[in-house]
Amino acid sequence: MDIASLRKNHPDHWKKATAIRSLTLDAVAAANSGHSGMPMGMADVATVLFEKHLKFDASAPRWADRDRFILSAGHGSMLIYSLLHLTGYEDVTLDQIKNFRQWGAITAGHPEYGHVSGVETTTGPLGQGIANAVGFAMAEEIQRARFGKKIVDHHTYVIAGDGCLMEGISQEAIGLAGRHQLGKLILFWDNNDITIDGKVSLSDCTNQVQRFKASGWHVQEIDGHDPEQIDAAIAKAKTTKKPSMIACKTHIALGHAAQDTSKGHGALTDAEQLKAAKEVYGAPIGAFQVEDDVKAAWEAIGSKGAEARAEWEARFASISERKQAEFNRAYALDVPKKLGGVVRALKRQVAEGKPTVATRKSSEMALEVINPVMPETVGGSADLTGSNNTKTGDLGVFDVDNRKGRYIYWGIREHGMAAAMNGMTLHGGMRPYGGTFFCFTDYARPAMRLASLMKIPTVFVMTHDSIGVGEDGPTHQPVEHLAICRATPNSLTFRPADTAETAEAWELALSSKETPSTLVLTRQNLPTVRTEYKQKNLTAQGAYVLADAEAGKRQVILIATGSEVSLAMQARETLEAQGIGTRVVSMPCMELFAEQDEAYRRKVLPAGPVRVGVEAAVRDGGWDRWLLGERGREAKAAFVGMDSFGASAPAGVLFEKFGITAENVVAKAKELLG
Amino acid sequence: MDIASLRKNHPDHWKKATAIRSLTLDAVAAANSGHSGMPMGMADVATVLFEKHLKFDASAPRWADRDRFILSAGHGSMLIYSLLHLTGYEDVTLDQIKNFRQWGAITAGHPEYGHVSGVETTTGPLGQGIANAVGFAMAEEIQRARFGKKIVDHHTYVIAGDGCLMEGISQEAIGLAGRHQLGKLILFWDNNDITIDGKVSLSDCTNQVQRFKASGWHVQEIDGHDPEQIDAAIAKAKTTKKPSMIACKTHIALGHAAQDTSKGHGALTDAEQLKAAKEVYGAPIGAFQVEDDVKAAWEAIGSKGAEARAEWEARFASISERKQAEFNRAYALDVPKKLGGVVRALKRQVAEGKPTVATRKSSEMALEVINPVMPETVGGSADLTGSNNTKTGDLGVFDVDNRKGRYIYWGIREHGMAAAMNGMTLHGGMRPYGGTFFCFTDYARPAMRLASLMKIPTVFVMTHDSIGVGEDGPTHQPVEHLAICRATPNSLTFRPADTAETAEAWELALSSKETPSTLVLTRQNLPTVRTEYKQKNLTAQGAYVLADAEAGKRQVILIATGSEVSLAMQARETLEAQGIGTRVVSMPCMELFAEQDEAYRRKVLPAGPVRVGVEAAVRDGGWDRWLLGERGREAKAAFVGMDSFGASAPAGVLFEKFGITAENVVAKAKELLG
């Protein structure tokens, strides 16, 4: 549909959509950077969606039963900022729009979760929003099953561009949504034929309609500028039991000189062309001007959901107080009171039984006691359930006919899993955790980074954490992945040494409200190193003294994590037998140790003794700070670990061949002592 | 087709396929680990392929015009080891088969490039092989166009499992292959309905036939055990102009008690069941036994390509000596003699002109002089051509009607691009490089790791390398990515400071034979810091003294990389003006500096002066070794960089707000001096 017909046949719609286009042009021009064309192309779809379908109340951005709106094509951030401003979200003032992309403004270049109240997830890295949306839709299904349709009953809408659909993660998400018949997930494809390098046809010939149908989606094709077609398509999409894709044929940068070109994707800042576009629109020419009646019409849209919300609140008040409390607790990310108790009970049990088990098994033991008292957890694995030990007896399997199921078979889709888990966390009311091999954090990494950036506590369960993998060889043996996790801001990397530390790590991961956690667990069996029951969560301090030298005789400090703690303990025995006083520090979480006050850090790592770090990974993983001292010049130090990729052989052989042995630790310590 | 019919109707075929199955069962049983079921399921397809279609000569594994055979489902490594052993590849002895997955054996758990002569690429991380294969097929097209069909004319075959097809990277690869009509790429889908967690239907409902067709593939569906159907399908696939997918309905672990089950995916080691399977096959019961006539039949297959190879060698001898030399040079990864000259000429030019340009632009300047003298380079970008500055004037665009084109529009597919570039490098005769934003190494990371592991010199061009990205915000601003690259074994991470260093980095990256390189480049303009022409490639030393204090007056050493070198130079001016002798060390490549001898390292970083490191990234990126001294206790040190994610604002504001300024460097140095 062309602009002339739109103006003539849908004047009210046109004016509202124009307000989005004008604000976009003005904000990008003011910032002298940004992406004008996408919001201009999708303004009609967004206007109809917000006006006719989206369940929301601008005065209550966090209303739990709102529809979720996700802009996977995050570079078009002015689309969402315009919508939120126009509909009256309090935080998105005109000043914020004017300060688009400036220091201190909440209107960041790409939509950032936690900055703007109406932004459901951080997008920009393409394709993520689609996979997030799958998680949102799964969370909705699970909670609707749990709390009833009266309390949870909303849609998830996502706008995706050609870039999102070319990224591989989109296929993982599409496959998941189709398999699970996520009927309340509705995806708009901004089908504008343009990428940064030129026409989509430069790099792709995929028939997206056929592709989505191949994974069980309901697909419609419409003119993305025709409000009637848009309305009808959304209405239809809401009735199908399949996830819906609406292919919206649009013109990028509609009405601008750069329409339908790559240039239109970027920042359209030419003043003359901007004016000309506004003239074509019949919009006010002045920067940031929106006619009063148009703003009023948008605000009416922003408040039309108030009634539905009030009704929802009444319904919510009508459910049992216990259910209300449970719902509120989960959404507040508060842990149940029983969590500490079950973790302590497990610690007491293993201090007595002293099991020799892999920490992946320890993790399962922890989950077996945690999942029953924490109904908001949802477990899963990227097709390694038996290896990741993520499935406990009570969870049930999430499926089309069992929406209450709390275990998800994610398939061989580490990236999609991680991003969908982020979506679940963001949805609220859920504590997802999911597993794969630690080496395949590589596949999940873009989503793991976003969890850190968004400050959300998704939990990644990464087993098979070193050359301890053995015969599967170097493609499956992480050596640099601890370094990767630890270098990422706002993340907690736990590498527990035995069941007690693993249980403590779980308690911390599930108590975190703003930081994602990665649990790094062994394939191979490990002895219990904490042989005495400690009520306190020692892992919370990041590192602690596990065994010490006699007072005044301390010459060596061995610092180790995970599977190497027991090896350090063996080395200590040898050293002590030779009269060399040796402390062993277990360091399950470097990041938490770094957060302790200096007095505690000094107590654990006093200056004086030589230090040997032991970890079956590269030294780059944050070790020098603890070995050399925080300001340097503190201690003579050595490191026993990996400085190459691993190899394919039985694990025991590999530890020998790569020199990660108690003997080598002893030798290094003695070498340092001179 | 069932086993009884196979034995009856195709006895010769059956025996050959049986040899694969038996060796697989025996090797896995001996190793007590591995994956039996996949080779047992795909043995028929592989047998027909090797017998009737694959162009190869077991006595010349690296014959340039051989067909390439890629096992994307790398866990089924015994399939390829069995084939190579049976057909007579010299290195894959029976002893190697018997030592499957043991220390020192070349028969690693997953096929490792560089271990076994007939393994074209390292696989195991799922989906990689498909994207590698796309690169192989593109390389073949490009070289066929360049050297003619007489010299280059072969197919690329790839076996992929359900896991490969669920990984997102497969979609990126499928889209690329379809778009570019890679007609000589033939993919076998091992359609066995089974994943580790259970039936494929647990996690997927995708109609793969429809999915491949949606991206322009030719698709056939066959019984993957019927040799006639397999033969006919391959013959047909070779005639189409589209890439071909052959959906092979197979039974995982055919003939074993675990057939068609998840258990069948793993290690089938039960002696009784193993014996029973061999009885069903009619195979010799003894471990590693292959009947003489069967081995002879396989060896005949292994040598049948000798004639074709001799003919090829004759044809090769008939082309001009210049062309032969060019071909051989490219396959040997030798650089052309002119490379050094054009790099030096550029360095001379910029030492005079002292341009203020972004290093991404410097990179383009380097490529503009390198590409014309190095016809084996193939450039590209994941839809950021204008931003990555990867396209030079002379390349031409690779397309269906321009196979000579040396520039590839990869689309929004960082992962697929990186893996396909690996495929090109592995194919031989090519030096691919490709660009995206440095932050999106996250997407490409699994393939980048494999380049390091495989010891192949793929070049990754990563622009927009810090908060210097500015307004696009933290989703686009790398802070931990230098740490990630540097923590990865066998990789070179170059962060050049100006055009001279960038040109030197390119020279090194393109001269490397066994190590991939990542060029980390700025979006923002930088002044020329190396203002005098130096003939020598100083970047080859990793770090060097860029400016020094007067003899005997050195109190401070500032160490910086990339965009922060000019900032260190400013800080030096201030310090020197205050009478504080200051050396500036430019450190464009930490890995290469670490490789220098100790004398040189000590010369650049003598003990004594305080040290301040400056890099707009996290300190974890390998800094402590250089700041604190390699054994610790060497220097008082500080670091000016990032310890959080970035933000959305103009770049200049961000450097101020995050304290990465010359003033702050000066202050830290003075604080250390006390």
Coordinates of N, CA and C in Angstrom, one line a residue, chain A residues 33 35 101-103 108-110 112 122 125-126 128 163 166-168 171-172 178-179 195-197 201-207 210-211 213-215 383-385 409 411-415 439-440 442-443 445-446 449 452-453 471-472 474-477 479-481 483-484 486-489 620 624 628 632-633 635-636 644-645 647-650 653-654 657, chain B residues 33 35 101-103 108-110 112 122 125-126 128 163 166-168 171-172 178-179 195-197 201-207 210-211 213-215 383-385 409 411-415 439-440 442-443 445-446 449 452-453 471-472 474-477 479-481 483-484 486-489 620 624 628 632-633 635-636 644-645 647-650 653-654 657:
Chain A
S33 N 23.6 9.6 14.7 CA 23.9 8.1 14.6 C 22.6 7.3 14.9
H35 N 19.7 4.1 13.6 CA 19.1 3.4 12.4 C 17.7 3.8 12.2
R101 N 20.9 7.8 22.6 CA 22.3 7.5 22.4 C 23.3 8.4 23.1
Q102 N 22.9 9.1 24.1 CA 23.8 10.0 24.8 C 24.1 9.4 26.2
W103 N 25.2 9.8 26.7 CA 25.7 9.4 28.1 C 24.6 9.7 29.1
A108 N 19.4 4.0 25.0 CA 20.7 3.5 24.5 C 20.5 3.2 23.0
G109 N 21.7 3.1 22.3 CA 21.6 2.8 20.9 C 20.8 1.5 20.5
H110 N 21.0 0.5 21.4 CA 20.2 -0.7 21.2 C 19.4 -0.8 22.5
E112 N 18.2 -1.7 25.9 CA 18.9 -2.3 27.0 C 17.9 -2.7 28.1
T122 N 17.4 -7.1 26.2 CA 18.4 -6.4 25.4 C 18.6 -7.1 24.1
P125 N 22.6 -7.8 19.1 CA 23.2 -9.0 18.5 C 22.1 -9.8 17.9
L126 N 22.1 -9.9 16.6 CA 20.9 -10.4 15.9 C 20.5 -11.8 16.1
Q128 N 19.0 -13.0 18.7 CA 18.8 -13.3 20.1 C 17.3 -13.1 20.5
G163 N 18.3 -9.9 9.1 CA 19.5 -10.3 9.8 C 19.2 -11.4 10.9
M166 N 18.8 -14.7 9.3 CA 20.0 -15.3 8.7 C 20.9 -15.9 9.8
E167 N 20.9 -15.4 11.0 CA 21.7 -15.9 12.1 C 21.2 -17.3 12.4
G168 N 22.2 -18.2 12.6 CA 21.8 -19.6 12.9 C 20.9 -19.8 14.1
Q171 N 17.3 -20.5 13.6 CA 16.8 -21.8 13.2 C 16.6 -22.6 14.5
E172 N 17.5 -22.5 15.5 CA 17.3 -23.2 16.7 C 16.0 -22.8 17.4
G178 N 8.3 -24.5 17.0 CA 7.5 -25.4 16.2 C 7.2 -26.7 17.0
R179 N 8.3 -27.3 17.5 CA 8.2 -28.6 18.2 C 7.2 -28.5 19.4
T195 N 19.7 -5.5 3.4 CA 20.7 -5.7 4.5 C 21.7 -4.5 4.3
I196 N 22.7 -4.5 5.2 CA 23.7 -3.4 5.2 C 24.5 -3.5 3.8
D197 N 24.8 -4.7 3.4 CA 25.6 -4.8 2.2 C 24.8 -4.6 0.9
S201 N 19.1 -10.6 -1.5 CA 19.5 -11.6 -2.5 C 21.0 -11.6 -2.8
L202 N 21.8 -10.6 -2.3 CA 23.2 -10.7 -2.4 C 23.7 -12.0 -1.6
S203 N 23.1 -12.3 -0.5 CA 23.6 -13.3 0.3 C 22.6 -14.4 0.7
D204 N 21.4 -14.3 0.3 CA 20.4 -15.4 0.6 C 19.4 -15.5 -0.4
C205 N 18.9 -16.8 -0.5 CA 17.8 -17.0 -1.4 C 16.7 -17.9 -0.7
T206 N 16.8 -17.9 0.6 CA 15.9 -18.7 1.4 C 14.4 -18.2 1.3
N207 N 13.6 -19.2 1.0 CA 12.1 -18.9 1.1 C 11.7 -19.1 2.5
Q210 N 8.5 -21.0 3.4 CA 8.6 -22.5 3.4 C 9.5 -22.9 4.6
R211 N 10.5 -22.1 4.9 CA 11.4 -22.5 6.0 C 10.6 -22.6 7.4
K213 N 7.4 -23.0 7.7 CA 6.4 -24.1 7.6 C 7.0 -25.4 7.9
A214 N 8.3 -25.5 7.4 CA 9.0 -26.8 7.6 C 9.2 -27.1 9.1
S215 N 9.1 -26.1 9.9 CA 9.3 -26.4 11.4 C 8.0 -26.3 12.1
D383 N 20.6 -31.8 24.7 CA 20.8 -33.2 24.3 C 21.9 -34.0 25.0
L384 N 22.1 -33.6 26.2 CA 23.1 -34.4 27.0 C 22.6 -34.6 28.4
T385 N 21.3 -34.9 28.5 CA 20.7 -35.1 29.8 C 21.4 -36.1 30.7
Y409 N 13.9 -30.8 26.9 CA 14.8 -31.4 26.0 C 15.1 -30.4 24.9
G411 N 17.3 -30.2 22.7 CA 17.9 -30.6 21.4 C 19.3 -30.1 21.3
I412 N 19.9 -30.4 20.2 CA 21.3 -30.0 20.0 C 21.4 -28.5 19.6
R413 N 21.1 -27.7 20.6 CA 20.9 -26.2 20.3 C 21.4 -25.5 21.6
E414 N 22.7 -25.4 21.8 CA 23.3 -24.7 23.0 C 22.9 -23.3 22.9
H415 N 23.1 -22.7 21.8 CA 22.8 -21.2 21.7 C 21.4 -20.9 21.9
C439 N 33.0 -27.1 27.0 CA 33.6 -26.7 25.7 C 32.6 -26.0 24.8
F440 N 31.4 -26.3 25.0 CA 30.4 -25.8 24.1 C 29.7 -24.5 24.6
D442 N 31.2 -22.2 24.0 CA 31.5 -21.5 22.7 C 30.3 -21.3 21.9
Y443 N 29.4 -22.3 21.8 CA 28.2 -22.1 21.0 C 27.2 -21.2 21.7
R445 N 27.9 -18.8 23.9 CA 28.5 -17.6 24.4 C 27.8 -16.3 24.1
P446 N 27.3 -16.1 22.9 CA 26.6 -14.8 22.7 C 25.4 -14.5 23.7
R449 N 26.8 -14.0 27.3 CA 27.3 -12.6 27.5 C 26.1 -11.7 27.8
S452 N 24.9 -11.6 31.3 CA 25.8 -10.8 32.2 C 25.4 -9.3 32.0
L453 N 25.3 -8.9 30.7 CA 25.0 -7.5 30.4 C 23.7 -7.1 30.9
E471 N 38.9 -39.4 26.4 CA 39.0 -39.9 25.0 C 38.3 -39.0 23.9
D472 N 37.3 -38.3 24.3 CA 36.6 -37.5 23.3 C 37.6 -36.4 22.6
P474 N 40.4 -33.1 22.1 CA 40.5 -31.7 22.3 C 39.4 -30.9 21.8
T475 N 38.6 -31.4 20.9 CA 37.4 -30.7 20.5 C 36.4 -30.6 21.6
H476 N 36.5 -31.5 22.6 CA 35.6 -31.6 23.7 C 36.2 -31.2 25.0
Q477 N 37.5 -30.8 25.0 CA 38.2 -30.5 26.2 C 38.4 -29.0 26.3
V479 N 40.0 -25.7 27.6 CA 41.2 -25.2 28.3 C 41.2 -23.7 28.6
E480 N 40.5 -23.0 27.6 CA 40.5 -21.5 27.7 C 39.1 -21.0 28.2
H481 N 38.2 -21.9 28.5 CA 36.8 -21.5 28.8 C 36.7 -20.9 30.2
A483 N 38.9 -19.0 31.5 CA 39.4 -17.6 31.2 C 38.3 -16.8 30.6
I484 N 37.6 -17.4 29.6 CA 36.5 -16.7 29.0 C 35.4 -16.3 29.9
R486 N 35.6 -16.0 33.2 CA 36.0 -15.1 34.3 C 36.3 -13.7 33.7
A487 N 36.6 -13.6 32.4 CA 36.9 -12.3 31.9 C 35.6 -11.5 31.6
T488 N 34.5 -12.2 31.6 CA 33.2 -11.5 31.3 C 32.7 -10.8 32.5
P489 N 32.5 -9.5 32.4 CA 32.0 -8.8 33.6 C 30.6 -9.4 34.1
D620 N 45.9 -17.9 32.0 CA 45.2 -16.6 31.7 C 43.9 -16.5 32.4
D624 N 46.9 -14.8 37.7 CA 48.1 -14.0 38.2 C 47.8 -13.1 39.3
L628 N 50.6 -13.8 41.9 CA 51.6 -12.8 42.0 C 51.3 -11.7 43.1
G632 N 51.2 -7.1 42.6 CA 52.5 -7.6 42.2 C 53.5 -7.7 43.3
R633 N 54.7 -8.2 43.1 CA 55.8 -8.2 44.0 C 55.4 -8.9 45.3
A635 N 54.6 -12.4 46.0 CA 55.0 -13.8 46.3 C 55.7 -14.4 45.1
K636 N 56.6 -15.3 45.3 CA 57.1 -16.1 44.2 C 56.0 -17.2 43.9
S644 N 48.3 -25.6 26.3 CA 48.0 -26.0 24.9 C 46.6 -26.7 24.9
F645 N 46.1 -27.1 23.7 CA 44.9 -27.9 23.7 C 45.2 -29.3 24.3
A647 N 44.2 -33.6 24.4 CA 44.4 -34.7 23.4 C 43.4 -35.8 23.7
S648 N 43.4 -36.8 22.8 CA 42.4 -37.9 23.0 C 43.1 -39.1 23.6
A649 N 42.8 -39.3 24.8 CA 43.3 -40.5 25.6 C 42.6 -40.6 26.9
P650 N 42.7 -41.7 27.6 CA 42.0 -41.8 28.9 C 42.4 -40.6 29.8
V653 N 45.7 -40.7 31.9 CA 46.9 -40.6 31.1 C 47.1 -39.1 30.7
L654 N 46.1 -38.4 30.4 CA 46.2 -37.0 30.0 C 46.7 -36.2 31.2
K657 N 50.4 -36.9 31.3 CA 51.2 -36.4 30.2 C 51.2 -34.9 30.2
Chain B
S33 N 35.2 -46.9 24.9 CA 34.6 -45.6 24.7 C 34.5 -45.3 23.2
H35 N 31.7 -44.0 19.8 CA 30.4 -44.0 19.3 C 30.3 -45.0 18.2
R101 N 41.6 -43.8 20.2 CA 41.4 -43.0 21.4 C 42.5 -43.2 22.4
Q102 N 43.6 -43.6 22.0 CA 44.7 -43.8 23.0 C 45.8 -42.7 22.8
W103 N 46.5 -42.5 23.9 CA 47.6 -41.5 23.8 C 48.6 -41.9 22.7
A108 N 42.2 -40.3 16.9 CA 41.6 -39.6 18.1 C 40.1 -39.8 18.2
G109 N 39.6 -39.5 19.3 CA 38.1 -39.7 19.5 C 37.3 -39.1 18.5
H110 N 37.6 -37.9 18.1 CA 37.0 -37.2 17.0 C 38.1 -37.0 15.9
E112 N 40.8 -35.6 13.8 CA 41.6 -34.4 14.0 C 42.4 -34.1 12.7
T122 N 38.8 -31.1 11.2 CA 38.5 -31.6 12.5 C 37.0 -31.4 12.8
P125 N 32.5 -30.9 17.3 CA 31.5 -29.8 17.6 C 30.5 -29.8 16.4
L126 N 29.3 -30.0 16.7 CA 28.4 -30.4 15.6 C 28.0 -29.2 14.7
Q128 N 29.8 -28.0 12.4 CA 31.0 -27.3 11.8 C 31.3 -27.9 10.4
G163 N 22.1 -34.0 14.8 CA 22.7 -33.0 15.7 C 23.3 -31.8 14.8
M166 N 20.5 -29.6 13.7 CA 19.8 -28.8 14.7 C 20.6 -27.6 15.1
E167 N 21.9 -27.7 15.0 CA 22.8 -26.6 15.3 C 22.5 -25.4 14.3
G168 N 22.4 -24.2 14.9 CA 22.1 -23.1 14.0 C 23.1 -22.9 12.9
Q171 N 22.0 -23.9 9.4 CA 21.2 -23.0 8.6 C 22.0 -22.0 7.8
E172 N 23.0 -21.4 8.5 CA 23.8 -20.4 7.9 C 24.5 -21.1 6.6
G178 N 22.9 -22.7 -0.9 CA 21.8 -22.5 -1.8 C 21.9 -21.2 -2.6
R179 N 22.3 -20.2 -1.9 CA 22.4 -18.9 -2.6 C 23.5 -19.0 -3.7
T195 N 18.7 -39.1 18.8 CA 19.7 -38.3 19.4 C 20.1 -38.9 20.8
I196 N 21.0 -38.3 21.5 CA 21.4 -38.8 22.8 C 20.3 -38.9 23.8
D197 N 19.5 -37.9 23.8 CA 18.4 -37.9 24.8 C 17.2 -38.8 24.4
S201 N 12.2 -36.6 17.7 CA 10.9 -36.0 17.9 C 10.8 -35.4 19.3
L202 N 11.6 -35.8 20.3 CA 11.6 -35.2 21.6 C 11.9 -33.7 21.5
S203 N 12.7 -33.3 20.5 CA 13.2 -31.9 20.5 C 13.0 -31.2 19.1
D204 N 12.5 -31.9 18.2 CA 12.4 -31.3 16.8 C 11.3 -31.9 16.0
C205 N 10.7 -31.1 15.2 CA 9.6 -31.6 14.3 C 9.9 -31.1 12.9
T206 N 11.1 -30.6 12.7 CA 11.4 -29.9 11.4 C 11.4 -31.0 10.3
N207 N 10.7 -30.6 9.2 CA 10.8 -31.4 8.0 C 12.0 -30.9 7.2
Q210 N 11.8 -30.2 3.4 CA 11.2 -28.9 3.1 C 12.2 -27.8 3.4
R211 N 12.9 -27.9 4.5 CA 13.8 -26.9 4.9 C 15.0 -26.7 3.9
K213 N 14.9 -27.5 0.8 CA 14.3 -27.0 -0.5 C 14.1 -25.5 -0.4
A214 N 13.7 -25.1 0.8 CA 13.4 -23.6 1.0 C 14.7 -22.8 0.8
S215 N 15.8 -23.4 0.9 CA 17.1 -22.6 0.6 C 17.7 -23.0 -0.7
D383 N 28.1 -9.1 6.3 CA 27.2 -8.0 6.0 C 27.6 -6.7 6.7
L384 N 28.9 -6.5 6.7 CA 29.4 -5.2 7.2 C 30.6 -4.7 6.4
T385 N 30.4 -4.9 5.1 CA 31.5 -4.6 4.1 C 32.0 -3.2 4.3
Y409 N 30.0 -11.9 -0.1 CA 29.0 -11.3 0.8 C 28.4 -12.5 1.7
G411 N 26.6 -12.5 4.2 CA 25.3 -12.3 4.9 C 25.5 -12.2 6.4
I412 N 24.5 -12.2 7.2 CA 24.5 -12.0 8.6 C 24.8 -13.4 9.2
R413 N 26.0 -13.9 9.0 CA 26.3 -15.3 9.4 C 27.7 -15.3 9.8
E414 N 28.1 -14.8 11.0 CA 29.5 -14.8 11.4 C 30.0 -16.2 11.6
H415 N 29.2 -17.0 12.2 CA 29.6 -18.4 12.5 C 29.8 -19.2 11.2
C439 N 33.0 -7.6 18.7 CA 32.1 -8.2 19.7 C 31.5 -9.5 19.2
F440 N 31.3 -9.6 17.9 CA 30.6 -10.8 17.4 C 31.6 -11.9 17.1
D442 N 32.0 -13.5 19.3 CA 31.2 -14.4 20.1 C 30.4 -15.4 19.2
Y443 N 29.9 -14.9 18.2 CA 29.1 -15.7 17.3 C 30.0 -16.7 16.5
R445 N 33.0 -17.7 17.4 CA 34.0 -18.4 18.3 C 34.2 -19.9 18.1
P446 N 33.1 -20.7 18.0 CA 33.4 -22.2 17.9 C 34.3 -22.5 16.7
R449 N 38.0 -21.2 17.3 CA 38.7 -22.2 18.2 C 39.2 -23.3 17.3
S452 N 42.4 -22.6 15.4 CA 43.5 -22.8 16.3 C 43.9 -24.2 16.5
L453 N 42.9 -25.0 16.8 CA 43.1 -26.4 17.1 C 43.7 -27.1 15.9
E471 N 28.1 5.1 20.2 CA 26.7 5.1 20.4 C 26.0 3.7 20.3
D472 N 26.5 2.8 19.6 CA 25.9 1.5 19.4 C 25.8 0.8 20.8
P474 N 26.8 -1.1 24.6 CA 27.5 -2.3 25.2 C 27.3 -3.6 24.4
T475 N 26.2 -3.8 23.8 CA 26.0 -5.0 23.0 C 27.0 -5.1 21.8
H476 N 27.5 -3.9 21.4 CA 28.5 -3.9 20.3 C 29.9 -3.5 20.7
Q477 N 30.1 -3.4 22.1 CA 31.4 -3.0 22.5 C 32.1 -4.1 23.2
V479 N 34.7 -5.9 25.5 CA 35.6 -5.6 26.6 C 36.4 -6.8 27.0
E480 N 35.8 -8.0 26.9 CA 36.5 -9.3 27.3 C 37.0 -10.0 26.1
H481 N 36.9 -9.5 24.9 CA 37.2 -10.4 23.7 C 38.7 -10.5 23.4
A483 N 40.8 -10.8 25.8 CA 41.1 -11.9 26.7 C 40.8 -13.3 26.2
I484 N 39.6 -13.3 25.5 CA 39.2 -14.6 24.9 C 40.1 -15.0 23.8
R486 N 43.3 -14.1 23.3 CA 44.6 -14.4 23.8 C 44.7 -15.6 24.7
A487 N 43.6 -16.0 25.3 CA 43.6 -17.2 26.1 C 43.5 -18.5 25.3
T488 N 43.2 -18.3 24.0 CA 43.1 -19.5 23.1 C 44.4 -19.9 22.6
P489 N 44.8 -21.2 22.9 CA 46.1 -21.6 22.4 C 46.2 -21.5 20.8
D620 N 42.2 -8.9 32.5 CA 42.4 -10.3 32.4 C 43.0 -10.7 31.1
D624 N 48.8 -9.2 33.2 CA 49.6 -9.3 34.4 C 51.0 -9.8 34.2
L628 N 53.4 -7.3 35.9 CA 53.9 -7.7 37.2 C 55.2 -8.4 37.0
G632 N 56.6 -12.6 38.6 CA 56.1 -11.8 39.7 C 57.2 -11.0 40.3
R633 N 56.9 -10.1 41.3 CA 57.9 -9.4 42.1 C 58.8 -8.5 41.3
A635 N 57.9 -5.6 39.2 CA 57.7 -4.1 39.0 C 56.4 -3.8 39.8
K636 N 56.3 -2.5 40.2 CA 55.1 -2.0 40.7 C 54.3 -1.6 39.4
S644 N 34.2 -3.2 33.4 CA 32.7 -3.4 33.3 C 32.4 -3.4 31.8
F645 N 31.1 -3.6 31.5 CA 30.7 -3.4 30.1 C 30.7 -1.9 29.8
A647 N 29.0 1.5 27.4 CA 27.7 2.2 27.5 C 27.5 2.9 26.1
S648 N 26.2 3.3 26.0 CA 25.9 4.0 24.7 C 26.1 5.5 24.8
A649 N 27.1 6.0 24.1 CA 27.3 7.5 24.1 C 28.4 7.7 23.0
P650 N 28.7 8.9 22.7 CA 29.8 9.1 21.7 C 31.1 8.6 22.3
V653 N 33.2 10.7 24.8 CA 32.6 10.7 26.1 C 32.9 9.5 26.9
L654 N 32.8 8.3 26.2 CA 33.0 7.1 26.9 C 34.5 6.9 27.4
K657 N 34.6 9.0 30.5 CA 33.8 8.5 31.6 C 34.4 7.2 32.2

